[in-house]
PDB file of C-alpha atoms in Angstrom:
ATOM      1  CA  ARG K 231    -157.170 197.793 -72.838  1.00  0.00           C
ATOM      2  CA  ASP K 232    -158.014 198.411 -76.720  1.00  0.00           C
ATOM      3  CA  GLY K 233    -161.648 197.985 -75.897  1.00  0.00           C
ATOM      4  CA  LEU K 234    -161.768 200.698 -73.340  1.00  0.00           C
ATOM      5  CA  LYS K 235    -160.249 203.148 -75.635  1.00  0.00           C
ATOM      6  CA  PHE K 236    -162.486 202.181 -78.161  1.00  0.00           C
ATOM      7  CA  ALA K 237    -165.518 202.509 -76.020  1.00  0.00           C
ATOM      8  CA  ILE K 238    -164.569 205.794 -74.540  1.00  0.00           C
ATOM      9  CA  GLN K 239    -163.975 207.254 -78.190  1.00  0.00           C
ATOM     10  CA  LYS K 240    -167.570 205.759 -79.266  1.00  0.00           C
ATOM     11  CA  ILE K 241    -169.320 206.867 -75.925  1.00  0.00           C
ATOM     12  CA  LYS K 242    -168.078 210.618 -76.016  1.00  0.00           C
ATOM     13  CA  PRO K 243    -170.844 212.180 -78.038  1.00  0.00           C
ATOM     14  CA  TYR K 244    -173.381 210.738 -75.919  1.00  0.00           C
ATOM     15  CA  TYR K 245    -171.758 211.298 -72.313  1.00  0.00           C
ATOM     16  CA  PRO K 246    -172.504 215.149 -71.982  1.00  0.00           C
ATOM     17  CA  LEU K 247    -176.434 214.314 -72.298  1.00  0.00           C
ATOM     18  CA  TYR K 248    -176.068 211.323 -70.211  1.00  0.00           C
ATOM     19  CA  ILE K 249    -174.720 213.291 -67.268  1.00  0.00           C
ATOM     20  CA  VAL K 250    -177.220 216.290 -68.049  1.00  0.00           C
ATOM     21  CA  THR K 251    -180.246 213.826 -67.496  1.00  0.00           C
ATOM     22  CA  MET K 252    -178.604 212.587 -64.377  1.00  0.00           C
ATOM     23  CA  LEU K 253    -178.087 216.001 -63.023  1.00  0.00           C
ATOM     24  CA  VAL K 254    -181.951 216.481 -63.799  1.00  0.00           C
ATOM     25  CA  ALA K 255    -182.999 213.409 -61.882  1.00  0.00           C
ATOM     26  CA  ILE K 256    -181.056 214.005 -58.672  1.00  0.00           C
ATOM     27  CA  PRO K 257    -183.540 216.619 -57.355  1.00  0.00           C
ATOM     28  CA  LEU K 258    -186.196 213.638 -57.437  1.00  0.00           C
ATOM     29  CA  SER K 259    -183.769 211.621 -55.431  1.00  0.00           C
ATOM     30  CA  ILE K 260    -183.049 214.226 -52.937  1.00  0.00           C
ATOM     31  CA  ILE K 261    -186.873 214.480 -52.388  1.00  0.00           C
ATOM     32  CA  LYS K 262    -186.767 210.596 -51.925  1.00  0.00           C
ATOM     33  CA  ILE K 263    -184.008 211.117 -49.382  1.00  0.00           C
ATOM     34  CA  LYS K 264    -186.055 213.478 -47.357  1.00  0.00           C
ATOM     35  CA  ASN K 265    -188.919 211.244 -47.423  1.00  0.00           C
ATOM     36  CA  ALA K 266    -186.933 208.431 -46.092  1.00  0.00           C
ATOM     37  CA  GLU K 267    -187.609 206.399 -49.424  1.00  0.00           C
ATOM     38  CA  LEU K 268    -184.076 206.302 -50.414  1.00  0.00           C
ATOM     39  CA  ASN K 269    -180.850 205.487 -48.393  1.00  0.00           C
ATOM     40  CA  ILE K 270    -178.202 208.432 -48.847  1.00  0.00           C
ATOM     41  CA  ASP K 271    -175.402 205.382 -49.202  1.00  0.00           C
ATOM     42  CA  ILE K 272    -177.599 203.885 -51.993  1.00  0.00           C
ATOM     43  CA  PHE K 273    -177.995 207.450 -53.578  1.00  0.00           C
ATOM     44  CA  PHE K 274    -174.061 207.926 -53.406  1.00  0.00           C
ATOM     45  CA  VAL K 275    -173.750 204.548 -55.217  1.00  0.00           C
ATOM     46  CA  GLU K 276    -176.169 205.681 -57.944  1.00  0.00           C
ATOM     47  CA  VAL K 277    -174.328 208.810 -58.593  1.00  0.00           C
ATOM     48  CA  VAL K 278    -170.867 207.303 -58.713  1.00  0.00           C
ATOM     49  CA  SER K 279    -172.087 204.405 -60.825  1.00  0.00           C
ATOM     50  CA  THR K 280    -173.761 206.455 -63.173  1.00  0.00           C
ATOM     51  CA  VAL K 281    -170.691 208.687 -63.762  1.00  0.00           C
ATOM     52  CA  LEU K 282    -168.604 205.500 -64.199  1.00  0.00           C
ATOM     53  CA  MET K 283    -171.420 204.154 -66.621  1.00  0.00           C
ATOM     54  CA  VAL K 284    -171.316 200.805 -64.818  1.00  0.00           C
ATOM     55  CA  ARG K 285    -174.733 201.416 -62.857  1.00  0.00           C
ATOM     56  CA  SER K 286    -176.720 198.777 -64.827  1.00  0.00           C
ATOM     57  CA  TRP K 287    -174.092 196.119 -64.131  1.00  0.00           C
ATOM     58  CA  ILE K 288    -174.839 196.175 -60.437  1.00  0.00           C
ATOM     59  CA  PRO K 289    -177.588 193.505 -59.894  1.00  0.00           C
ATOM     60  CA  VAL K 290    -179.578 195.458 -57.104  1.00  0.00           C
ATOM     61  CA  LYS K 291    -182.741 197.055 -58.357  1.00  0.00           C
ATOM     62  CA  GLU K 292    -182.497 200.230 -56.483  1.00  0.00           C
ATOM     63  CA  ILE K 293    -179.077 200.906 -58.334  1.00  0.00           C
ATOM     64  CA  ALA K 294    -179.546 199.600 -61.705  1.00  0.00           C
ATOM     65  CA  SER K 295    -182.910 201.243 -62.575  1.00  0.00           C
ATOM     66  CA  SER K 296    -181.925 204.591 -60.608  1.00  0.00           C
ATOM     67  CA  LEU K 297    -181.708 207.983 -61.438  1.00  0.00           C
ATOM     68  CA  ASN K 298    -182.187 208.007 -65.288  1.00  0.00           C
ATOM     69  CA  GLU K 299    -183.880 204.816 -65.377  1.00  0.00           C
ATOM     70  CA  VAL K 300    -183.621 204.389 -69.164  1.00  0.00           C
ATOM     71  CA  ALA K 301    -180.078 205.179 -69.309  1.00  0.00           C
ATOM     72  CA  TRP K 302    -179.180 201.438 -68.309  1.00  0.00           C
ATOM     73  CA  TYR K 303    -178.956 201.076 -72.182  1.00  0.00           C
ATOM     74  CA  LEU K 304    -176.260 203.438 -72.549  1.00  0.00           C
ATOM     75  CA  ASN K 305    -174.353 201.445 -69.992  1.00  0.00           C
ATOM     76  CA  LEU K 306    -174.849 198.150 -71.673  1.00  0.00           C
ATOM     77  CA  TYR K 307    -173.750 199.969 -74.944  1.00  0.00           C
ATOM     78  CA  PHE K 308    -170.584 200.939 -72.889  1.00  0.00           C
ATOM     79  CA  PHE K 309    -170.136 197.370 -71.956  1.00  0.00           C
ATOM     80  CA  LEU K 310    -170.701 196.288 -75.361  1.00  0.00           C
ATOM     81  CA  LEU K 311    -168.293 198.332 -76.969  1.00  0.00           C
ATOM     82  CA  ILE K 312    -165.637 197.415 -74.357  1.00  0.00           C
ATOM     83  CA  ILE K 313    -165.631 193.947 -75.461  1.00  0.00           C
ATOM     84  CA  THR K 314    -166.100 194.714 -79.103  1.00  0.00           C
ATOM     85  CA  PRO K 315    -162.319 194.264 -80.188  1.00  0.00           C
ATOM     86  CA  ALA K 316    -162.233 190.666 -78.461  1.00  0.00           C
ATOM     87  CA  ALA K 317    -165.823 189.833 -79.766  1.00  0.00           C
ATOM     88  CA  ALA K 318    -164.810 190.656 -83.415  1.00  0.00           C
ATOM     89  CA  LYS K 319    -161.827 188.456 -82.869  1.00  0.00           C
ATOM     90  CA  ALA K 320    -163.834 185.570 -81.410  1.00  0.00           C
ATOM     91  CA  VAL K 321    -166.502 185.539 -84.126  1.00  0.00           C
ATOM     92  CA  LYS K 322    -163.820 184.436 -86.713  1.00  0.00           C
ATOM     93  CA  ILE K 323    -165.155 180.762 -86.065  1.00  0.00           C
ATOM     94  CA  PHE K 324    -168.217 181.905 -88.216  1.00  0.00           C
ATOM     95  CA  GLU K 325    -166.195 182.614 -91.389  1.00  0.00           C
ATOM     96  CA  GLY K 326    -166.198 180.780 -94.606  1.00  0.00           C
ATOM     97  CA  LYS K 327    -165.586 177.124 -95.221  1.00  0.00           C
ATOM     98  CA  HIS K 328    -164.668 176.421 -91.642  1.00  0.00           C
ATOM     99  CA  PHE K 329    -168.123 177.318 -90.612  1.00  0.00           C
ATOM    100  CA  GLU K 330    -170.421 174.779 -89.627  1.00  0.00           C
ATOM    101  CA  LYS K 331    -174.112 175.256 -89.102  1.00  0.00           C
ATOM    102  CA  LYS K 332    -173.719 173.344 -85.759  1.00  0.00           C
ATOM    103  CA  LYS K 333    -171.777 176.164 -84.236  1.00  0.00           C
ATOM    104  CA  ILE K 334    -174.474 178.777 -84.863  1.00  0.00           C
ATOM    105  CA  VAL K 335    -177.155 176.327 -83.631  1.00  0.00           C
ATOM    106  CA  GLY K 336    -175.038 175.585 -80.666  1.00  0.00           C
ATOM    107  CA  PHE K 337    -174.209 179.104 -79.635  1.00  0.00           C
ATOM    108  CA  VAL K 338    -178.097 180.222 -80.168  1.00  0.00           C
ATOM    109  CA  LEU K 339    -179.073 177.200 -77.867  1.00  0.00           C
ATOM    110  CA  LEU K 340    -176.339 178.285 -75.140  1.00  0.00           C
ATOM    111  CA  LEU K 341    -177.758 181.585 -75.398  1.00  0.00           C
ATOM    112  CA  TYR K 342    -181.458 180.442 -74.724  1.00  0.00           C
ATOM    113  CA  ALA K 343    -180.252 178.007 -71.952  1.00  0.00           C
ATOM    114  CA  ILE K 344    -178.472 180.645 -70.080  1.00  0.00           C
ATOM    115  CA  GLN K 345    -181.653 183.054 -70.349  1.00  0.00           C
ATOM    116  CA  TRP K 346    -183.977 179.984 -68.964  1.00  0.00           C
ATOM    117  CA  ILE K 347    -181.361 179.161 -66.323  1.00  0.00           C
ATOM    118  CA  ASN K 348    -181.520 182.711 -65.100  1.00  0.00           C
ATOM    119  CA  LEU K 349    -185.267 182.508 -64.667  1.00  0.00           C
ATOM    120  CA  TYR K 350    -184.737 179.593 -62.252  1.00  0.00           C
ATOM    121  CA  VAL K 351    -181.429 180.862 -60.514  1.00  0.00           C
ATOM    122  CA  VAL K 352    -183.217 184.217 -59.522  1.00  0.00           C
ATOM    123  CA  LEU K 353    -184.458 183.800 -56.121  1.00  0.00           C
ATOM    124  CA  ASP K 354    -185.081 187.544 -55.361  1.00  0.00           C
ATOM    125  CA  TRP K 355    -187.684 188.291 -57.900  1.00  0.00           C
ATOM    126  CA  ASP K 356    -187.229 192.022 -57.249  1.00  0.00           C
ATOM    127  CA  ASN K 357    -183.888 191.737 -59.040  1.00  0.00           C
ATOM    128  CA  ALA K 358    -185.260 189.327 -61.802  1.00  0.00           C
ATOM    129  CA  TYR K 359    -185.698 192.139 -64.135  1.00  0.00           C
ATOM    130  CA  TRP K 360    -182.024 192.989 -64.023  1.00  0.00           C
ATOM    131  CA  MET K 361    -181.194 189.223 -64.260  1.00  0.00           C
ATOM    132  CA  ILE K 362    -183.181 188.550 -67.234  1.00  0.00           C
ATOM    133  CA  TYR K 363    -183.283 191.982 -69.092  1.00  0.00           C
ATOM    134  CA  MET K 364    -180.558 194.320 -68.159  1.00  0.00           C
ATOM    135  CA  ASN K 365    -177.723 192.096 -67.516  1.00  0.00           C
ATOM    136  CA  PRO K 366    -174.904 193.120 -69.557  1.00  0.00           C
ATOM    137  CA  PHE K 367    -173.289 189.751 -69.527  1.00  0.00           C
ATOM    138  CA  VAL K 368    -176.275 187.951 -71.021  1.00  0.00           C
ATOM    139  CA  ARG K 369    -176.780 190.888 -73.506  1.00  0.00           C
ATOM    140  CA  SER K 370    -173.169 190.458 -74.541  1.00  0.00           C
ATOM    141  CA  LEU K 371    -173.794 186.866 -75.562  1.00  0.00           C
ATOM    142  CA  GLU K 372    -176.688 188.255 -78.077  1.00  0.00           C
ATOM    143  CA  TYR K 373    -174.423 190.808 -79.349  1.00  0.00           C
ATOM    144  CA  VAL K 374    -171.561 188.386 -80.212  1.00  0.00           C
ATOM    145  CA  MET K 375    -174.085 186.047 -81.654  1.00  0.00           C
ATOM    146  CA  GLY K 376    -175.246 188.667 -83.897  1.00  0.00           C
ATOM    147  CA  MET K 377    -171.996 189.590 -84.818  1.00  0.00           C
ATOM    148  CA  GLY K 378    -171.158 185.931 -85.650  1.00  0.00           C
ATOM    149  CA  VAL K 379    -174.180 185.641 -87.996  1.00  0.00           C
ATOM    150  CA  GLY K 380    -173.168 189.148 -89.558  1.00  0.00           C
ATOM    151  CA  ARG K 381    -169.535 187.581 -89.935  1.00  0.00           C
ATOM    152  CA  TYR K 382    -171.004 184.645 -91.604  1.00  0.00           C
ATOM    153  CA  VAL K 383    -173.213 186.283 -94.004  1.00  0.00           C
ATOM    154  CA  SER K 384    -170.446 188.822 -95.064  1.00  0.00           C
ATOM    155  CA  SER K 385    -167.711 185.846 -95.459  1.00  0.00           C
ATOM    156  CA  THR K 386    -170.120 183.782 -97.626  1.00  0.00           C
ATOM    157  CA  TYR K 387    -171.614 186.391 -99.712  1.00  0.00           C
ATOM    158  CA  GLU K 388    -169.389 186.012-102.778  1.00  0.00           C
ATOM    159  CA  GLU K 389    -169.544 182.213-102.779  1.00  0.00           C
ATOM    160  CA  ARG K 390    -173.482 182.332-102.600  1.00  0.00           C
ATOM    161  CA  THR K 391    -173.408 185.104-105.422  1.00  0.00           C
ATOM    162  CA  LYS K 392    -171.314 183.057-107.625  1.00  0.00           C
ATOM    163  CA  LYS K 393    -173.778 179.877-107.070  1.00  0.00           C
ATOM    164  CA  GLY K 394    -176.915 182.368-107.786  1.00  0.00           C
ATOM    165  CA  LYS K 395    -178.081 181.829-104.190  1.00  0.00           C
ATOM    166  CA  ASN K 396    -177.499 185.386-102.819  1.00  0.00           C
ATOM    167  CA  LYS K 397    -180.538 186.785-100.764  1.00  0.00           C
ATOM    168  CA  THR K 398    -178.432 188.950 -98.794  1.00  0.00           C
ATOM    169  CA  VAL K 399    -177.505 191.587-101.180  1.00  0.00           C
ATOM    170  CA  ILE K 400    -178.834 194.458 -99.111  1.00  0.00           C
ATOM    171  CA  LEU K 401    -176.517 193.323 -95.963  1.00  0.00           C
ATOM    172  CA  LYS K 402    -173.630 193.566 -98.159  1.00  0.00           C
ATOM    173  CA  GLU K 403    -174.624 196.776 -99.935  1.00  0.00           C
ATOM    174  CA  ARG K 404    -174.812 198.476 -96.474  1.00  0.00           C
ATOM    175  CA  GLY K 405    -171.776 197.476 -95.556  1.00  0.00           C
ATOM    176  CA  GLY K 406    -171.950 195.127 -92.623  1.00  0.00           C
ATOM    177  CA  TYR K 407    -169.026 195.340 -90.361  1.00  0.00           C
TER     178      TYR K 407
END
């Protein structure tokens, strides 16, 4: 619930332009419907899923990359914003003295294993693009991994500075998260 509120607050500035680009793309879809290149039911799902910002969450090529095709990233961003509060709590395993490098290596290997498994699990290669590239669940693993590395760098900053081993000054000066 907190994640959804957070996501809505963060996405508000982009949403009007997102809808405008969808409206601009609708006439092209109507032409496709008239030429029997697009099913009216698929078009309805495209519009509704676009308005709700869940279009790229649907593993069907005709829907995930429909209307304004590049807007899939904003759908992904919305998903990542929803999970951010929970992910920020989860990455505490990367903090300070309780951190083990094995955890980060294990997490990175898990991420790549999931990506490779996706390559072999996808039987419908028309939808492989979604599964490998647009899939918000796989992308969220990358996002959480980045948060974890950022948390680790931030939490060990002072310790490394005292030992004269700090090479991440620029990260700390820019605020991290």
